Tab-separated table of C-alpha atoms and ligand atoms in Angstrom:
chain	number	residue	atom	x	y	z
S	9	MET	CA	18.607	32.132	-51.630
S	10	THR	CA	21.103	34.438	-49.910
S	11	THR	CA	19.939	38.012	-49.896
S	12	ARG	CA	22.316	40.882	-50.583
S	13	ASN	CA	21.799	42.058	-46.957
S	14	GLU	CA	22.998	38.655	-45.772
S	15	THR	CA	25.986	38.704	-48.139
S	16	LEU	CA	26.974	42.170	-46.956
S	17	PHE	CA	26.482	41.164	-43.314
S	18	ALA	CA	28.777	38.139	-43.744
S	19	ARG	CA	31.410	40.338	-45.389
S	20	ALA	CA	31.051	43.089	-42.773
S	21	GLN	CA	31.657	40.647	-39.930
S	22	GLN	CA	35.080	39.816	-41.358
S	23	ARG	CA	36.425	43.286	-40.538
S	24	ILE	CA	33.917	45.010	-38.205
S	25	PRO	CA	32.946	43.623	-34.758
S	26	ALA	CA	29.523	41.959	-35.274
S	27	GLY	CA	29.502	43.698	-38.681
S	28	VAL	CA	28.289	46.997	-37.284
S	29	ASN	CA	29.705	50.260	-35.985
S	30	SER	CA	27.159	50.496	-33.181
S	31	PRO	CA	25.805	47.403	-31.365
S	32	VAL	CA	22.077	48.129	-31.493
S	33	ARG	CA	22.212	48.018	-35.334
S	34	ALA	CA	23.202	44.326	-35.307
S	35	PHE	CA	19.652	42.903	-34.992
S	36	ARG	CA	21.020	40.543	-32.302
S	37	ALA	CA	18.018	41.192	-30.079
S	38	VAL	CA	15.432	40.563	-32.808
S	39	GLY	CA	17.386	38.005	-34.843
S	40	GLY	CA	18.208	37.832	-38.536
S	41	ALA	CA	20.600	39.835	-40.666
S	42	PRO	CA	20.452	43.627	-40.268
S	43	ALA	CA	19.268	45.701	-43.182
S	44	PHE	CA	22.091	47.444	-45.027
S	45	PHE	CA	20.683	50.705	-46.375
S	46	GLU	CA	21.655	52.365	-49.627
S	47	ARG	CA	19.532	55.514	-49.778
S	48	ALA	CA	16.770	57.409	-48.030
S	49	SER	CA	14.228	60.088	-48.848
S	50	GLY	CA	11.499	61.618	-46.709
S	51	ALA	CA	9.898	58.865	-44.615
S	52	TYR	CA	11.510	56.064	-46.635
S	53	LEU	CA	14.639	53.902	-46.694
S	54	TRP	CA	15.817	51.554	-49.444
S	55	ASP	CA	17.933	48.563	-48.411
S	56	ALA	CA	20.516	46.479	-50.289
S	57	ASP	CA	17.761	44.134	-51.498
S	58	GLY	CA	15.854	47.021	-53.013
S	59	ARG	CA	13.138	46.901	-50.340
S	60	ARG	CA	11.421	50.244	-49.685
S	61	LEU	CA	10.698	50.633	-45.972
S	62	ILE	CA	8.756	53.241	-43.992
S	63	ASP	CA	11.313	54.403	-41.432
S	64	TYR	CA	10.428	54.800	-37.724
S	65	VAL	CA	14.052	54.821	-36.503
S	66	GLY	CA	15.102	58.040	-38.235
S	67	SER	CA	18.779	57.292	-37.530
S	68	TRP	CA	17.732	57.034	-33.815
S	69	GLY	CA	16.254	60.535	-33.775
S	70	PRO	CA	18.155	63.023	-35.980
S	71	MET	CA	15.945	62.761	-39.091
S	72	VAL	CA	13.042	64.743	-37.619
S	73	ALA	CA	12.562	66.714	-40.870
S	74	GLY	CA	12.631	63.519	-42.933
S	75	HIS	CA	15.560	62.029	-44.850
S	76	THR	CA	17.507	64.108	-47.399
S	77	HIS	CA	15.357	67.185	-46.859
S	78	PRO	CA	16.291	69.518	-49.771
S	79	ALA	CA	17.022	72.477	-47.454
S	80	VAL	CA	19.421	70.339	-45.402
S	81	VAL	CA	21.150	68.717	-48.380
S	82	GLU	CA	21.631	72.090	-50.078
S	83	ALA	CA	23.078	73.606	-46.882
S	84	VAL	CA	25.527	70.715	-46.541
S	85	GLN	CA	26.576	70.894	-50.202
S	86	ALA	CA	27.164	74.648	-49.998
S	87	ALA	CA	29.173	74.339	-46.773
S	88	ALA	CA	31.232	71.430	-48.104
S	89	ALA	CA	32.059	73.360	-51.268
S	90	ARG	CA	33.541	76.142	-49.098
S	91	ALA	CA	35.493	73.962	-46.630
S	92	LEU	CA	35.214	70.613	-44.879
S	93	SER	CA	36.934	71.694	-41.668
S	94	PHE	CA	39.052	74.523	-40.281
S	95	GLY	CA	39.763	73.585	-36.659
S	96	ALA	CA	39.099	77.266	-36.056
S	97	PRO	CA	36.016	79.343	-35.187
S	98	THR	CA	33.392	80.170	-37.814
S	99	GLU	CA	30.354	82.455	-37.911
S	100	ALA	CA	28.081	79.411	-38.395
S	101	GLU	CA	29.040	78.175	-34.917
S	102	ILE	CA	27.935	81.519	-33.449
S	103	GLU	CA	24.605	81.204	-35.269
S	104	MET	CA	24.215	77.641	-33.980
S	105	ALA	CA	24.949	78.711	-30.392
S	106	GLU	CA	22.517	81.646	-30.670
S	107	THR	CA	19.834	79.364	-32.130
S	108	ILE	CA	20.229	76.751	-29.371
S	109	CYS	CA	20.097	79.441	-26.648
S	110	ARG	CA	16.987	80.965	-28.238
S	111	LEU	CA	15.155	77.630	-28.516
S	112	VAL	CA	16.302	76.347	-25.091
S	113	PRO	CA	16.366	79.449	-22.836
S	114	SER	CA	17.908	77.602	-19.850
S	115	ILE	CA	21.095	77.442	-21.951
S	116	GLU	CA	23.040	80.715	-21.480
S	117	LEU	CA	26.378	79.412	-22.771
S	118	VAL	CA	26.878	76.341	-24.971
S	119	ARG	CA	29.747	74.325	-26.385
S	120	LEU	CA	29.485	72.074	-29.434
S	121	VAL	CA	31.022	68.590	-29.550
S	122	SER	CA	30.701	65.672	-32.006
S	123	SER	CA	28.379	63.215	-30.282
S	124	GLY	CA	25.884	62.817	-27.463
S	125	THR	CA	28.453	60.770	-25.553
S	126	GLU	CA	30.927	63.645	-25.680
S	127	ALA	CA	28.190	66.007	-24.503
S	128	THR	CA	27.193	63.946	-21.451
S	129	MET	CA	30.785	63.007	-20.583
S	130	SER	CA	31.743	66.697	-20.636
S	131	ALA	CA	28.667	67.760	-18.645
S	132	LEU	CA	29.482	65.247	-15.901
S	133	ARG	CA	33.110	66.376	-15.699
S	134	LEU	CA	31.837	69.961	-15.499
S	135	ALA	CA	29.402	69.105	-12.682
S	136	ARG	CA	32.233	67.459	-10.748
S	137	GLY	CA	34.622	70.344	-11.446
S	138	HIS	CA	32.023	72.941	-10.476
S	139	THR	CA	31.046	71.278	-7.176
S	140	GLY	CA	34.326	69.625	-6.226
S	141	ARG	CA	32.312	66.456	-5.545
S	142	ASP	CA	32.704	62.996	-7.158
S	143	LEU	CA	29.337	61.213	-6.858
S	144	ILE	CA	26.922	61.249	-9.793
S	145	VAL	CA	23.387	59.870	-9.896
S	146	LYS	CA	21.788	58.218	-12.930
S	147	PHE	CA	18.721	56.010	-13.336
S	148	GLU	CA	18.516	52.347	-14.289
S	149	GLY	CA	17.542	51.902	-17.929
S	150	CYS	CA	18.613	55.418	-18.917
S	151	TYR	CA	21.372	55.588	-21.506
S	152	HIS	CA	23.608	58.617	-21.809
S	153	GLY	CA	26.228	57.349	-24.252
S	154	HIS	CA	29.214	55.154	-23.526
S	155	ALA	CA	31.468	57.179	-21.201
S	156	ASP	CA	32.787	54.957	-18.379
S	157	SER	CA	30.862	56.625	-15.559
S	158	LEU	CA	27.588	56.179	-17.413
S	159	LEU	CA	27.853	52.530	-18.450
S	160	VAL	CA	26.378	51.388	-15.160
S	161	LYS	CA	22.942	49.752	-15.508
S	162	ALA	CA	22.555	51.622	-18.801
S	163	GLY	CA	19.784	51.290	-21.368
S	164	SER	CA	19.689	51.071	-25.173
S	165	GLY	CA	22.163	48.566	-26.642
S	166	ALA	CA	23.654	47.779	-23.221
S	167	LEU	CA	20.199	46.757	-21.976
S	168	THR	CA	19.273	45.075	-25.271
S	169	PHE	CA	22.202	42.677	-24.992
S	170	GLY	CA	21.853	42.155	-21.245
S	171	ASN	CA	25.117	43.838	-20.277
S	172	PRO	CA	23.811	47.073	-18.734
S	173	SER	CA	27.061	47.441	-16.798
S	174	SER	CA	29.914	47.155	-19.282
S	175	ALA	CA	33.120	45.206	-18.804
S	176	GLY	CA	36.192	47.410	-18.809
S	177	VAL	CA	34.793	50.031	-16.450
S	178	PRO	CA	37.015	50.092	-13.325
S	179	ALA	CA	35.157	49.352	-10.098
S	180	ALA	CA	36.605	52.554	-8.692
S	181	THR	CA	34.902	54.507	-11.470
S	182	ALA	CA	31.570	52.715	-11.151
S	183	ALA	CA	31.711	53.319	-7.396
S	184	HIS	CA	31.168	57.030	-8.051
S	185	THR	CA	27.971	56.326	-9.976
S	186	LEU	CA	24.799	55.813	-7.954
S	187	VAL	CA	21.966	54.184	-9.909
S	188	LEU	CA	18.401	54.854	-8.755
S	189	ASN	CA	14.975	53.791	-10.035
S	190	TYR	CA	13.372	56.052	-12.642
S	191	ASN	CA	10.146	57.623	-11.325
S	192	ASP	CA	10.883	56.531	-7.726
S	193	THR	CA	10.521	59.860	-5.906
S	194	ALA	CA	10.703	58.335	-2.409
S	195	GLN	CA	14.054	56.697	-3.170
S	196	LEU	CA	15.313	60.000	-4.574
S	197	GLU	CA	14.410	61.849	-1.375
S	198	GLU	CA	16.000	59.144	0.777
S	199	THR	CA	19.221	59.188	-1.271
S	200	PHE	CA	19.603	62.949	-1.024
S	201	ARG	CA	18.814	62.833	2.687
S	202	ALA	CA	21.617	60.318	3.167
S	203	ARG	CA	24.246	61.505	0.653
S	204	GLY	CA	23.146	64.857	-0.763
S	205	ALA	CA	26.358	66.627	0.238
S	206	GLU	CA	28.409	64.162	-1.852
S	207	ILE	CA	26.394	64.458	-5.090
S	208	ALA	CA	28.083	66.440	-7.874
S	209	GLY	CA	25.244	65.991	-10.313
S	210	VAL	CA	22.210	64.036	-11.398
S	211	ILE	CA	21.847	63.126	-15.065
S	212	VAL	CA	18.416	62.091	-16.275
S	213	GLU	CA	16.561	61.529	-19.517
S	214	PRO	CA	13.604	63.871	-18.810
S	215	VAL	CA	11.592	61.450	-20.901
S	216	ALA	CA	13.295	58.056	-20.986
S	217	GLY	CA	13.754	56.673	-24.498
S	218	ASN	CA	16.414	53.996	-23.979
S	219	MET	CA	14.435	51.425	-22.043
S	220	ASN	CA	11.619	51.880	-24.531
S	221	LEU	CA	9.623	55.074	-23.898
S	222	VAL	CA	8.913	55.801	-20.214
S	223	VAL	CA	7.296	59.120	-19.328
S	224	PRO	CA	8.168	60.774	-15.976
S	225	ARG	CA	5.461	60.915	-13.312
S	226	ALA	CA	4.455	64.506	-12.408
S	227	ALA	CA	6.385	64.776	-9.103
S	228	PHE	CA	9.539	63.010	-10.293
S	229	LEU	CA	11.248	65.830	-12.208
S	230	GLU	CA	9.938	68.527	-9.846
S	231	THR	CA	11.356	66.656	-6.830
S	232	LEU	CA	14.637	66.182	-8.668
S	233	ARG	CA	14.836	69.929	-9.335
S	234	THR	CA	14.037	70.814	-5.715
S	235	LEU	CA	16.528	68.347	-4.230
S	236	CYS	CA	19.384	69.384	-6.555
S	237	THR	CA	18.796	73.025	-5.624
S	238	GLN	CA	18.656	72.239	-1.904
S	239	HIS	CA	21.870	70.197	-1.933
S	240	GLY	CA	23.898	72.162	-4.493
S	241	ALA	CA	23.964	69.294	-7.007
S	242	VAL	CA	23.960	70.065	-10.739
S	243	LEU	CA	20.768	68.901	-12.504
S	244	ILE	CA	21.631	67.697	-16.009
S	245	PHE	CA	18.788	67.033	-18.464
S	246	ASP	CA	20.109	64.687	-21.100
S	247	GLU	CA	18.015	65.896	-24.053
S	248	VAL	CA	20.133	64.251	-26.725
S	249	MET	CA	17.029	62.309	-27.757
S	250	THR	CA	14.162	64.449	-26.376
S	251	GLY	CA	15.538	67.782	-27.592
S	252	PHE	CA	13.352	69.160	-30.407
S	253	ARG	CA	11.375	65.913	-30.298
S	254	VAL	CA	9.252	66.044	-27.115
S	255	ALA	CA	8.626	69.730	-27.757
S	256	ARG	CA	10.273	72.528	-29.704
S	257	GLY	CA	12.212	73.539	-26.579
S	258	GLY	CA	12.713	69.946	-25.450
S	259	ALA	CA	11.275	68.055	-22.486
S	260	GLN	CA	12.221	70.961	-20.200
S	261	ALA	CA	9.770	73.177	-22.108
S	262	HIS	CA	7.091	70.482	-22.061
S	263	PHE	CA	7.326	69.981	-18.284
S	264	GLY	CA	8.341	73.524	-17.303
S	265	ILE	CA	11.413	72.372	-15.342
S	266	VAL	CA	14.675	74.337	-15.661
S	267	PRO	CA	17.834	72.175	-15.454
S	268	ASP	CA	21.285	73.586	-14.679
S	269	LEU	CA	22.861	71.918	-17.711
S	270	THR	CA	21.373	70.350	-20.838
S	271	THR	CA	22.993	67.941	-23.265
S	272	LEU	CA	21.877	67.819	-26.894
S	273	GLY	CA	22.683	65.772	-29.996
S	274	LYS	CA	20.932	63.965	-32.861
S	275	VAL	CA	18.492	66.628	-34.222
S	276	ILE	CA	21.037	69.463	-33.820
S	277	GLY	CA	23.263	67.667	-36.305
S	278	GLY	CA	20.484	66.850	-38.758
S	279	GLY	CA	22.158	63.473	-39.359
S	280	LEU	CA	25.764	64.703	-39.150
S	281	PRO	CA	27.931	64.417	-36.001
S	282	VAL	CA	26.982	67.232	-33.615
S	283	GLY	CA	26.454	67.193	-29.837
S	284	ALA	CA	26.303	70.062	-27.379
S	285	PHE	CA	26.308	70.792	-23.666
S	286	GLY	CA	25.272	74.080	-22.137
S	287	GLY	CA	23.352	75.809	-19.383
S	288	ARG	CA	23.931	78.212	-16.508
S	289	ARG	CA	26.654	80.741	-17.329
S	290	ASP	CA	28.336	80.423	-13.918
S	291	ILE	CA	28.784	76.687	-14.459
S	292	MET	CA	29.738	76.829	-18.156
S	293	GLU	CA	32.420	79.441	-17.398
S	294	ARG	CA	34.343	76.692	-15.588
S	295	ILE	CA	35.120	75.069	-18.958
S	296	ALA	CA	38.581	75.510	-20.524
S	297	PRO	CA	40.031	77.836	-21.501
S	298	LEU	CA	37.916	80.069	-19.205
S	299	GLY	CA	38.092	77.713	-16.240
S	300	PRO	CA	39.810	74.586	-14.875
S	301	VAL	CA	37.609	71.862	-16.432
S	302	TYR	CA	39.272	70.662	-19.619
S	303	GLN	CA	37.276	69.670	-22.710
S	304	ALA	CA	38.233	69.797	-26.401
S	305	GLY	CA	37.564	68.321	-29.876
S	306	THR	CA	39.240	68.444	-33.292
S	307	LEU	CA	35.961	68.521	-35.192
S	308	SER	CA	33.799	70.276	-32.602
S	309	GLY	CA	31.586	72.768	-34.451
S	310	ASN	CA	32.558	71.302	-37.823
S	311	PRO	CA	31.163	73.683	-40.477
S	312	VAL	CA	29.516	70.994	-42.625
S	313	ALA	CA	27.867	69.299	-39.649
S	314	VAL	CA	26.767	72.668	-38.238
S	315	ALA	CA	25.239	73.552	-41.620
S	316	ALA	CA	23.120	70.373	-41.487
S	317	GLY	CA	22.110	71.105	-37.889
S	318	LEU	CA	21.232	74.751	-38.519
S	319	ALA	CA	19.118	73.893	-41.569
S	320	THR	CA	17.281	71.251	-39.526
S	321	LEU	CA	16.680	73.582	-36.566
S	322	ARG	CA	15.276	76.211	-38.919
S	323	LEU	CA	12.725	73.646	-40.120
S	324	VAL	CA	11.944	72.498	-36.559
S	325	ALA	CA	11.444	76.101	-35.353
S	326	ALA	CA	9.015	76.938	-38.169
S	327	PRO	CA	5.441	77.676	-37.044
S	328	GLY	CA	3.254	74.568	-37.065
S	329	PHE	CA	6.112	72.074	-37.443
S	330	GLN	CA	5.840	70.588	-33.942
S	331	GLU	CA	2.031	70.574	-33.870
S	332	ALA	CA	1.843	68.704	-37.191
S	333	ILE	CA	4.388	66.047	-36.277
S	334	GLU	CA	2.654	65.472	-32.919
S	335	ARG	CA	-0.685	64.924	-34.679
S	336	THR	CA	0.895	62.347	-36.996
S	337	THR	CA	2.539	60.520	-34.093
S	338	ARG	CA	-0.727	60.414	-32.134
S	339	ALA	CA	-2.562	59.042	-35.185
S	340	LEU	CA	0.037	56.283	-35.510
S	341	VAL	CA	-0.204	55.263	-31.864
S	342	GLU	CA	-4.016	55.370	-31.721
S	343	GLY	CA	-4.203	53.290	-34.910
S	344	LEU	CA	-1.779	50.664	-33.580
S	345	VAL	CA	-3.726	50.320	-30.327
S	346	ALA	CA	-6.956	49.864	-32.312
S	347	ALA	CA	-5.342	47.274	-34.616
S	348	ALA	CA	-4.032	45.246	-31.663
S	349	ARG	CA	-7.409	45.371	-29.908
S	350	GLN	CA	-9.117	44.196	-33.125
S	351	ALA	CA	-6.701	41.219	-33.249
S	352	GLY	CA	-7.149	40.467	-29.529
S	353	VAL	CA	-3.446	41.070	-28.773
S	354	GLU	CA	-2.392	42.469	-25.363
S	355	PHE	CA	-0.651	45.682	-26.414
S	356	SER	CA	-0.347	49.320	-25.428
S	357	ALA	CA	1.379	52.349	-26.903
S	358	GLN	CA	1.926	56.015	-26.167
S	359	SER	CA	3.492	59.059	-27.747
S	360	ILE	CA	4.984	62.306	-26.539
S	361	GLY	CA	5.935	64.851	-29.187
S	362	SER	CA	7.301	62.901	-32.161
S	363	MET	CA	8.503	59.952	-30.061
S	364	PHE	CA	6.468	56.840	-29.384
S	365	GLY	CA	6.648	53.598	-27.407
S	366	LEU	CA	5.101	50.207	-28.266
S	367	TYR	CA	4.563	47.654	-25.466
S	368	PHE	CA	3.363	44.070	-25.465
S	369	ARG	CA	1.761	44.533	-22.040
S	370	ALA	CA	-1.667	45.904	-21.058
S	371	ALA	CA	-0.522	49.445	-20.192
S	372	PRO	CA	2.545	51.634	-20.862
S	373	PRO	CA	5.291	50.909	-18.279
S	374	GLU	CA	6.146	53.623	-15.743
S	375	SER	CA	9.374	52.091	-14.454
S	376	PHE	CA	12.293	49.934	-15.523
S	377	ALA	CA	10.794	46.992	-13.628
S	378	GLU	CA	7.522	47.365	-15.544
S	379	VAL	CA	9.429	47.568	-18.852
S	380	MET	CA	10.890	44.173	-17.975
S	381	THR	CA	7.381	42.687	-17.893
S	382	CYS	CA	6.802	43.499	-21.592
S	383	ASP	CA	6.614	40.415	-23.850
S	384	ARG	CA	9.945	40.783	-25.649
S	385	GLU	CA	9.535	37.669	-27.784
S	386	ARG	CA	6.210	38.958	-29.072
S	387	PHE	CA	7.842	42.300	-29.909
S	388	ASN	CA	10.560	40.489	-31.870
S	389	ARG	CA	7.938	38.592	-33.896
S	390	PHE	CA	6.019	41.821	-34.469
S	391	PHE	CA	9.228	43.558	-35.571
S	392	HIS	CA	9.855	40.959	-38.287
S	393	ALA	CA	6.200	40.784	-39.332
S	394	MET	CA	6.257	44.556	-39.867
S	395	LEU	CA	9.643	44.473	-41.622
S	396	ALA	CA	8.281	41.848	-44.010
S	397	ARG	CA	5.406	44.258	-44.750
S	398	GLY	CA	7.660	47.258	-45.452
S	399	VAL	CA	7.816	48.938	-42.041
S	400	TYR	CA	11.153	49.469	-40.236
S	401	LEU	CA	10.823	49.720	-36.447
S	402	ALA	CA	13.737	49.965	-34.000
S	403	PRO	CA	15.341	46.468	-33.838
S	404	SER	CA	14.968	46.267	-30.055
S	405	ALA	CA	12.111	46.184	-27.541
S	406	TYR	CA	14.075	48.721	-25.495
S	407	GLU	CA	14.100	51.640	-27.919
S	408	ALA	CA	11.685	54.466	-28.624
S	409	GLY	CA	10.297	55.064	-32.124
S	410	PHE	CA	10.464	58.299	-34.108
S	411	VAL	CA	8.154	59.977	-36.622
S	412	SER	CA	9.371	62.625	-39.060
S	413	ALA	CA	7.676	65.611	-40.670
S	414	ALA	CA	7.770	63.616	-43.913
S	415	HIS	CA	5.416	60.945	-42.511
S	416	GLY	CA	1.903	61.724	-43.731
S	417	ALA	CA	-1.506	60.039	-43.965
S	418	THR	CA	-0.244	57.712	-46.720
S	419	GLU	CA	2.603	56.397	-44.553
S	420	ILE	CA	0.461	56.097	-41.428
S	421	GLU	CA	-2.294	54.209	-43.240
S	422	ALA	CA	0.237	51.859	-44.896
S	423	THR	CA	1.805	51.245	-41.471
S	424	LEU	CA	-1.582	50.498	-39.884
S	425	ALA	CA	-2.539	48.155	-42.720
S	426	ALA	CA	0.723	46.243	-42.142
S	427	ALA	CA	0.072	46.236	-38.387
S	428	ARG	CA	-3.446	44.807	-38.758
S	429	GLU	CA	-1.913	41.820	-40.579
S	430	ALA	CA	1.119	41.589	-38.287
S	431	PHE	CA	-0.969	41.512	-35.092
S	432	ARG	CA	-3.115	38.735	-36.539
S	433	ALA	CA	0.044	36.768	-37.460
S	434	LEU	CA	1.509	36.934	-33.905
Q	517	KE4	P1	25.712	59.285	-29.192
Q	517	KE4	O1	27.070	59.246	-28.539
Q	517	KE4	O2	25.262	57.916	-29.668
Q	517	KE4	O3	25.591	60.360	-30.263
Q	517	KE4	O4	24.644	59.758	-28.061
Q	517	KE4	C1	24.552	59.028	-26.872
Q	517	KE4	C2	23.201	59.271	-26.233
Q	517	KE4	C3	23.132	60.130	-25.151
Q	517	KE4	N1	21.956	60.383	-24.528
Q	517	KE4	C4	20.800	59.817	-24.973
Q	517	KE4	C5	19.527	60.120	-24.247
Q	517	KE4	C6	20.810	58.931	-26.091
Q	517	KE4	O5	19.648	58.369	-26.505
Q	517	KE4	C7	22.023	58.650	-26.738
Q	517	KE4	C8	22.121	57.701	-27.919
Q	517	KE4	N2	20.916	56.987	-28.260
Q	517	KE4	C9	21.097	55.716	-28.920
Q	517	KE4	C10	19.718	55.159	-29.296
Q	517	KE4	N3	18.941	54.787	-28.181
Q	517	KE4	C11	21.980	55.812	-30.124
Q	517	KE4	C12	21.922	54.620	-31.050
Q	517	KE4	C13	23.187	53.813	-30.971
Q	517	KE4	O6	23.752	53.650	-29.866
Q	517	KE4	O7	23.597	53.323	-32.060
């Protein structure tokens, strides 16, 4: 019998490439028809077949307060009733900028955009404009959105479908992108020794979440900070995913490393399209119309999207919010490890803040190469076994998972009960 998800998927593919508006949603890595969702509330999603699912994707990060949080919905409704867009400055954008700078003190000046891709693309152009250099450094398996310079050995959907370096990116563009190994401090030092004077900037996920979850080794970020300072390269922390997830002030607060620029997205939009880039005032003052680096956007700082983001950040900044969500995430991970051990399945997992990684290998990977040794087929079977039992994980072995403040003991215990069965069925 054809399910409604399957019917919708067949119809979608007639007019949308692969039936989706972003590749990783297509379930091509895990197989089967993607779920088409109709509504969400708290920790739950309901799909076109009426299935209620516990959600660990959270729209890939934004839904940290849980779906349709009343404070966020009310803020959006009130803003929308006043105006949908002006294309002109509003007081709400000032409040958003002040809030971001207060929560992430390394950001002295910030500009809003409409996606994480716009944020990282703009930050790179700014690093090049500020230094007058062309070379940028990224790390294999890290994903920073789909700007040309960054689609070189990228993670997330690019990695999921085995095309980490996209077609359509001119060789001349890719030539200005140097790709190093995440957590390889020796290679970093050697690269800066050889080409430090050419490097405009280094962009890094301070906790990698697009090749599954990979946590930086202690010296990695510190060495990166030291080398960028020594050679006059701009250190960009791409906190689109880690911002307000790894810690209230992002991964930079967790590790105590101060980047020159930070990119944000996801949580700061609360589910609506908001990105941001910001940092040192002397660098940010190079952005048009103050300086020579052009950047613009019709809907940048959109009042309805900013209302959703501000309401979400107020919830995130509340006392106890981060501590509670970290406890829930740890309980999930510890329970999954215990369930796998009980079933005799080789499995490991870890969490940092409200992000987690699941690995079908004995220990959490510390590099892209180690991620590649995870049993992807086993993950795909586990994904479907959990989906069949009402739990929605990211449909790719190369994505991090996300817990929300709406996940409580009931959701965790239901997830672990499903996992105990799913591990046994592998
Ligand atoms: P967007 O352009 O998708 O808003 O942000 C790009 C981006 C930038 N930097 C980091 C660290 C990111 O994780 C992302 C986007 N993350 C993916 C999920 N791994 C978005 C999901 C998708 O592509 O559909």
